[in-house]
mmCIF file of C-alpha atoms in Angstrom:
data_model
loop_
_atom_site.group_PDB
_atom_site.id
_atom_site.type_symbol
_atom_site.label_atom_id
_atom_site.label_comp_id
_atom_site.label_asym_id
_atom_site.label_seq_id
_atom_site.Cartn_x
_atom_site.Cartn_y
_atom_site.Cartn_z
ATOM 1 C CA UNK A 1 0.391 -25.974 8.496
ATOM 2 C CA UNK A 2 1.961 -22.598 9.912
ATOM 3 C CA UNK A 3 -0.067 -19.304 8.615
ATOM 4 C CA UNK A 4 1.679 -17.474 5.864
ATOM 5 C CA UNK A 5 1.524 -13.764 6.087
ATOM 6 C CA UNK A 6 1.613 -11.855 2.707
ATOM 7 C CA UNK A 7 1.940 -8.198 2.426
ATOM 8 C CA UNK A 8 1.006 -7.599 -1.581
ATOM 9 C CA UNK A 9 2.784 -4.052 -2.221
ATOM 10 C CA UNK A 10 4.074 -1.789 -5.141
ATOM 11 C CA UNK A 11 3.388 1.839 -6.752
ATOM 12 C CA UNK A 12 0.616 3.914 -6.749
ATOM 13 C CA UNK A 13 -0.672 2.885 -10.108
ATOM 14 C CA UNK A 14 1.064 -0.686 -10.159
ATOM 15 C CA UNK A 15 -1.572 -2.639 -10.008
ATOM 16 C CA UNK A 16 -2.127 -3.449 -6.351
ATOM 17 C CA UNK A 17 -5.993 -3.398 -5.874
ATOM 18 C CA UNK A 18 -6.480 -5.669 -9.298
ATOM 19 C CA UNK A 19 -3.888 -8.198 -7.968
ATOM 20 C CA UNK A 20 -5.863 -8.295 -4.586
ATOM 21 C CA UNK A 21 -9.244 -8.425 -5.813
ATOM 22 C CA UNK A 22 -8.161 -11.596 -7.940
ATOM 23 C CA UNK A 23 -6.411 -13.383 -5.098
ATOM 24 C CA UNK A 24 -10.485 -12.756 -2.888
ATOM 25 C CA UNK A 25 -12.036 -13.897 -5.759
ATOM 26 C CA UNK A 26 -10.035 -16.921 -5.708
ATOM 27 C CA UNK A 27 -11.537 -17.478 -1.831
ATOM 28 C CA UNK A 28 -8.102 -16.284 0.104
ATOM 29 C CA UNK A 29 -8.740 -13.814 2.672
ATOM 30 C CA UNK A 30 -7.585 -10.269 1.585
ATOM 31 C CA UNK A 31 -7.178 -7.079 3.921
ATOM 32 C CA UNK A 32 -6.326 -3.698 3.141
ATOM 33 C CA UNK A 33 -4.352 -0.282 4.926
ATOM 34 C CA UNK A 34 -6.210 1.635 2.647
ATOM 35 C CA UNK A 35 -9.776 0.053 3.781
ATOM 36 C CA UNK A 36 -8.642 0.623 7.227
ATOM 37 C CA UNK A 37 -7.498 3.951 6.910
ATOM 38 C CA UNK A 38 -10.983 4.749 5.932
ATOM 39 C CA UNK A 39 -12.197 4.001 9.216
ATOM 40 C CA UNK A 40 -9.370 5.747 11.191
ATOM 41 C CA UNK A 41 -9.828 8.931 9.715
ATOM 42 C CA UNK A 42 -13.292 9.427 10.878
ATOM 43 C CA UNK A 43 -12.168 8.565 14.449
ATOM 44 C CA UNK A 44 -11.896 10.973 17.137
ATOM 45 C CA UNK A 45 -8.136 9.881 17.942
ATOM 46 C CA UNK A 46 -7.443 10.437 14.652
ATOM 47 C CA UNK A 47 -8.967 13.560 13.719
ATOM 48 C CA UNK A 48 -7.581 15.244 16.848
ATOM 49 C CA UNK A 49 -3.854 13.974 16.474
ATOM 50 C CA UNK A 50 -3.954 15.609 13.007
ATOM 51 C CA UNK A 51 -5.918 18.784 13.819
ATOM 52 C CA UNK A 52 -2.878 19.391 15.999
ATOM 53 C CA UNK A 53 -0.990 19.760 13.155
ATOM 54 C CA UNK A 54 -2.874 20.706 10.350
ATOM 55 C CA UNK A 55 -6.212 22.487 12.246
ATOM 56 C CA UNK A 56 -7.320 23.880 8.735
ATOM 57 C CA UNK A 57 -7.609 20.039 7.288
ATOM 58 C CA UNK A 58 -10.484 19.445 9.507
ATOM 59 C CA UNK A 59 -14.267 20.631 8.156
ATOM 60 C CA UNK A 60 -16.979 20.208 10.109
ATOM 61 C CA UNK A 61 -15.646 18.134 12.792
ATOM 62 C CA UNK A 62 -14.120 15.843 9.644
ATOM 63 C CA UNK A 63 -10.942 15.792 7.917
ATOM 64 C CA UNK A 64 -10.665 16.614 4.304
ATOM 65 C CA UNK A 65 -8.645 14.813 2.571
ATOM 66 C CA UNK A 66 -8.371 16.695 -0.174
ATOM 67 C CA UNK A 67 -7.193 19.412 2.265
ATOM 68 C CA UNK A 68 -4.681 16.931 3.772
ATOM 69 C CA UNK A 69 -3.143 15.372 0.207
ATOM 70 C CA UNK A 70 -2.611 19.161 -0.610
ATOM 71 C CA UNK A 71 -0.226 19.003 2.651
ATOM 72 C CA UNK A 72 1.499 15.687 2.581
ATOM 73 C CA UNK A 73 1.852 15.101 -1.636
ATOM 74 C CA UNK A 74 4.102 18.608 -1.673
ATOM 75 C CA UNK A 75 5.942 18.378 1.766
ATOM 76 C CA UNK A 76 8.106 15.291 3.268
ATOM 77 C CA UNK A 77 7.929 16.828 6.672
ATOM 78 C CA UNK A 78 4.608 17.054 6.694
ATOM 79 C CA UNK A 79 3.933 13.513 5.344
ATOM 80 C CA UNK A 80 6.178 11.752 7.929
ATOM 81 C CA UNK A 81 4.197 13.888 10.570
ATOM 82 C CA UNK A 82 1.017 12.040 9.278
ATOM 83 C CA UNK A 83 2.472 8.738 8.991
ATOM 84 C CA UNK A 84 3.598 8.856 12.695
ATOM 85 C CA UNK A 85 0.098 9.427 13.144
ATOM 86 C CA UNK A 86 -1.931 6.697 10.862
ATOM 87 C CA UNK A 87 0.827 4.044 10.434
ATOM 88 C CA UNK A 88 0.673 2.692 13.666
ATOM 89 C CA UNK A 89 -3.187 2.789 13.930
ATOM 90 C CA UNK A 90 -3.726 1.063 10.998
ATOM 91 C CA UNK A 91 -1.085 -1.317 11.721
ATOM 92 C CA UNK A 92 -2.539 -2.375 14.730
ATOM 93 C CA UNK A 93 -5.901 -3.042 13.239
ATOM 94 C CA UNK A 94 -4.291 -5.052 10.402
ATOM 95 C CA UNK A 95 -2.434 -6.873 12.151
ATOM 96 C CA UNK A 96 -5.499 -8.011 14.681
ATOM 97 C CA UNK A 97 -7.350 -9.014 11.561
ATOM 98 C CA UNK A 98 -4.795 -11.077 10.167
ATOM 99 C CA UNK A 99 -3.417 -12.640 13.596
ATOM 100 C CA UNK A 100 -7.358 -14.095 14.034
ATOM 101 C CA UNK A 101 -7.675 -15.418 10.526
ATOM 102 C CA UNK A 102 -7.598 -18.938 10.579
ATOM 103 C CA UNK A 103 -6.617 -19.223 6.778
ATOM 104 C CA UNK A 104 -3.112 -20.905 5.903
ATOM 105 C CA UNK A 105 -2.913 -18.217 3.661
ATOM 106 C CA UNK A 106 -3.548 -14.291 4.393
ATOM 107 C CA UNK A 107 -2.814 -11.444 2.165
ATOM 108 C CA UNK A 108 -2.969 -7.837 2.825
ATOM 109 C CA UNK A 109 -2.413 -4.648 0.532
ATOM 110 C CA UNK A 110 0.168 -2.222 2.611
ATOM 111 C CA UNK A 111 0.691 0.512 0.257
ATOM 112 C CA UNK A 112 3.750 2.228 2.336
ATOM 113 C CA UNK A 113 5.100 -1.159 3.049
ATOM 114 C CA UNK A 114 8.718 0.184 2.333
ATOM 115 C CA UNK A 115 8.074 3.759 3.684
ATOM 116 C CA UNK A 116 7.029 2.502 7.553
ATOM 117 C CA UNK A 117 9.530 -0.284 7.268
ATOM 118 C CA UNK A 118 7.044 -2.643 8.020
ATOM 119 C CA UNK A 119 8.776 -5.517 5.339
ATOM 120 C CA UNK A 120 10.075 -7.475 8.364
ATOM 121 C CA UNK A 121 6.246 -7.831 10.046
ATOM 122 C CA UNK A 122 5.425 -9.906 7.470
ATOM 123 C CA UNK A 123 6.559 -13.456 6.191
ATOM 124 C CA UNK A 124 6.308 -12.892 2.212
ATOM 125 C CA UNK A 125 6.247 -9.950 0.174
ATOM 126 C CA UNK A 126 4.625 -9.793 -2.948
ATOM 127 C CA UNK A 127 5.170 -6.723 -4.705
ATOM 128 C CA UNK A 128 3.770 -5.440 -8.115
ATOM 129 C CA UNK A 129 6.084 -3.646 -10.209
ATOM 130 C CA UNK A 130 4.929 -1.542 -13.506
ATOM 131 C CA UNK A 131 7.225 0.976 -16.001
ATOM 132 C CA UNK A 132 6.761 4.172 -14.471
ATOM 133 C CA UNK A 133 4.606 5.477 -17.653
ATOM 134 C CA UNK A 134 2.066 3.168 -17.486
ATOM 135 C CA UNK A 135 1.805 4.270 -13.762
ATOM 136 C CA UNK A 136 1.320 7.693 -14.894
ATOM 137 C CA UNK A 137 -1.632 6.727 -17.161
ATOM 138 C CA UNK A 138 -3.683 5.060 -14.628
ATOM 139 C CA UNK A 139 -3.057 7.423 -11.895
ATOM 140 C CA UNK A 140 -4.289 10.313 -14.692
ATOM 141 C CA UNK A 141 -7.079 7.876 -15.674
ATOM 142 C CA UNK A 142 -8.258 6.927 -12.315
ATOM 143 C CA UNK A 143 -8.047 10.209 -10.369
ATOM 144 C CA UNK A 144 -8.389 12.810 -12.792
ATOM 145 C CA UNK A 145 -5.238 14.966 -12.194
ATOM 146 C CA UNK A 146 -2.481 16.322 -14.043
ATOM 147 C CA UNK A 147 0.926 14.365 -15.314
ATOM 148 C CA UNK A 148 2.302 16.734 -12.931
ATOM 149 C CA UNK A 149 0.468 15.630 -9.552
ATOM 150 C CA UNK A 150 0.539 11.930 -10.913
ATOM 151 C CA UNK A 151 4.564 12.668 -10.721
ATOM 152 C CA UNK A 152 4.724 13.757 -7.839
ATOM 153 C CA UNK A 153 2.486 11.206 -5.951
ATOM 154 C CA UNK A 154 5.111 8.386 -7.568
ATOM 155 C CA UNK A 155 8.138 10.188 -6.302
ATOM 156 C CA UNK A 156 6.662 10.649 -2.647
ATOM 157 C CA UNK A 157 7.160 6.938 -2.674
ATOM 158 C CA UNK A 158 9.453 4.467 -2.292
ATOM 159 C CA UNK A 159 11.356 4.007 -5.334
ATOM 160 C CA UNK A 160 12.108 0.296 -6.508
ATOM 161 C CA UNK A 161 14.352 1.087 -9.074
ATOM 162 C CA UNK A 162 17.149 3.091 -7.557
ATOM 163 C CA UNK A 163 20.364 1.482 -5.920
ATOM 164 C CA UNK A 164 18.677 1.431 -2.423
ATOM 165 C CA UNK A 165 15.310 0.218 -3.619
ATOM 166 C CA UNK A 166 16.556 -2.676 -5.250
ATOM 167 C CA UNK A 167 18.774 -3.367 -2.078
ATOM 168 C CA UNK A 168 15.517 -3.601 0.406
ATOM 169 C CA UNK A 169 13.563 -5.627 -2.164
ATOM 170 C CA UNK A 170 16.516 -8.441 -2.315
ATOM 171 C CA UNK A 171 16.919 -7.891 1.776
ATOM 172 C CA UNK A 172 13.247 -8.538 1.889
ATOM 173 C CA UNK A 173 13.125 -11.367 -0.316
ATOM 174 C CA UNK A 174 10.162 -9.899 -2.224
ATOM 175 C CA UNK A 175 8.619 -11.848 -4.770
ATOM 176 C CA UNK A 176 8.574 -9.224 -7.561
ATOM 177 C CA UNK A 177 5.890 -9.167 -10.081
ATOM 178 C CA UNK A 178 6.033 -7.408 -13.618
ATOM 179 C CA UNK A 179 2.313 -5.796 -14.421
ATOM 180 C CA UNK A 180 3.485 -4.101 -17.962
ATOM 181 C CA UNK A 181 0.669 -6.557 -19.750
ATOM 182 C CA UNK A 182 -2.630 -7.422 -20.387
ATOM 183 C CA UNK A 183 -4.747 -8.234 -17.143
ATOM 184 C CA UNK A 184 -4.778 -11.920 -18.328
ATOM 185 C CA UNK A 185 -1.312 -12.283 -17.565
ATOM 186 C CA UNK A 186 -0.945 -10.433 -14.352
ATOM 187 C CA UNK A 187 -3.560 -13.111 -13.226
ATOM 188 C CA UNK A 188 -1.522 -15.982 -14.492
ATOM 189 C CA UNK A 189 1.321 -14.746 -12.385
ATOM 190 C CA UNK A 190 0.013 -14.379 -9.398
ATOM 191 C CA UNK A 191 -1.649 -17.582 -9.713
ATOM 192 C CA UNK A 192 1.876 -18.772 -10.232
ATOM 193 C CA UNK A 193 2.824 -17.481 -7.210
ATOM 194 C CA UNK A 194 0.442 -18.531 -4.894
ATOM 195 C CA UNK A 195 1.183 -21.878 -6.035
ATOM 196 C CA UNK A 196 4.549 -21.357 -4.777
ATOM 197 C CA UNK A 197 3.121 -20.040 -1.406
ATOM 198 C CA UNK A 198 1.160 -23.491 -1.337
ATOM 199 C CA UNK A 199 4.141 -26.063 -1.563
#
């Protein structure tokens, strides 16, 4: 049976990491941009592409990335000059990973799916959608910031309700998933789906 690529996407605050950590526990093999990322930025490559740019980011031979969300969160120039950076790093490593799985079915969480225009590298897209309120919460809950900053990390993204957001998620065929209930039901759907992905 031909591998199935999934890229599981959506929000910050939709969801993502609590739909992937339920497909793992279910025994499919899960990967992760953010995961990765975490090992790029403490390589050399790394660190020196973005010192480049942003020289005061980097502490003790290490990027801040405190510093760095200061930077990209309030500034679009600055945040494509980052993702011209990162993207294709951590690309390339997901991509490796996933390419040598031997599962029929592979998931990974791309966070900027939409943003790199990476929706075509994939064969599904599964992407978690949640009212923009409920985003709010969680992103106030989780990271301890203000309504404002939680604002303005959602509109630094891509947005999947406006005219051209709902265009690329029907161009993409995405598989859209609504996460405005309890946890129990978010699990039924995706169970749903990946019942789908089986046939």
């Amino acid at each position: 049976m031909t591998q199935k690529k999934v890229a599981v996407t959506g929000g910050i605050g939709s969801g993502k990491s609590l739909a992937l950590r339920y497909i793992a526990q279910m025994g499919y093999p899960v990967y992760s941009c953010d995961e990765i990322y975490k090992t790029i930025i403490q390589s050399k490559e790394y660190i020196d592409k973005v010192s480049d740019f942003f020289p005061d980011v980097v502490v003790d031979g290490n990027i801040s990335r405190e510093l760095l969300a200061k930077y990209v969160f309030n500034n679009l120039d600055n945040r494509r000059k980052i993702n011209m950076i990162a993207h294709p790093l951590i690309m390339q490593d997901l991509y490796a990973k996933m390419y040598s799985c031997e599962s029929v079915l592979v998931f990974a969480e791309v966070p900027l799916l939409f943003e790199g225009n990476f929706e075509n590298d994939f064969d599904h897209i599964l992407y978690i959608y949640r009212d923009k309120a409920k985003r709010i919460e969680s992103i106030i809950d989780r990271d301890g910031i203000s309504n404002i900053d939680a604002e303005q990390r959602i509109a630094a993204q891509f947005n999947p309700d406006s005219i051209d957001g709902q265009k690329r998620l029907k161009e993409a065929n995405a598989y859209i998933i609504e996460n405005n209930g309890t946890l129990d039901a978010l699990y039924q759907k995706i169970l749903n789906y990946i019942e789908t992905m089986k046939q």
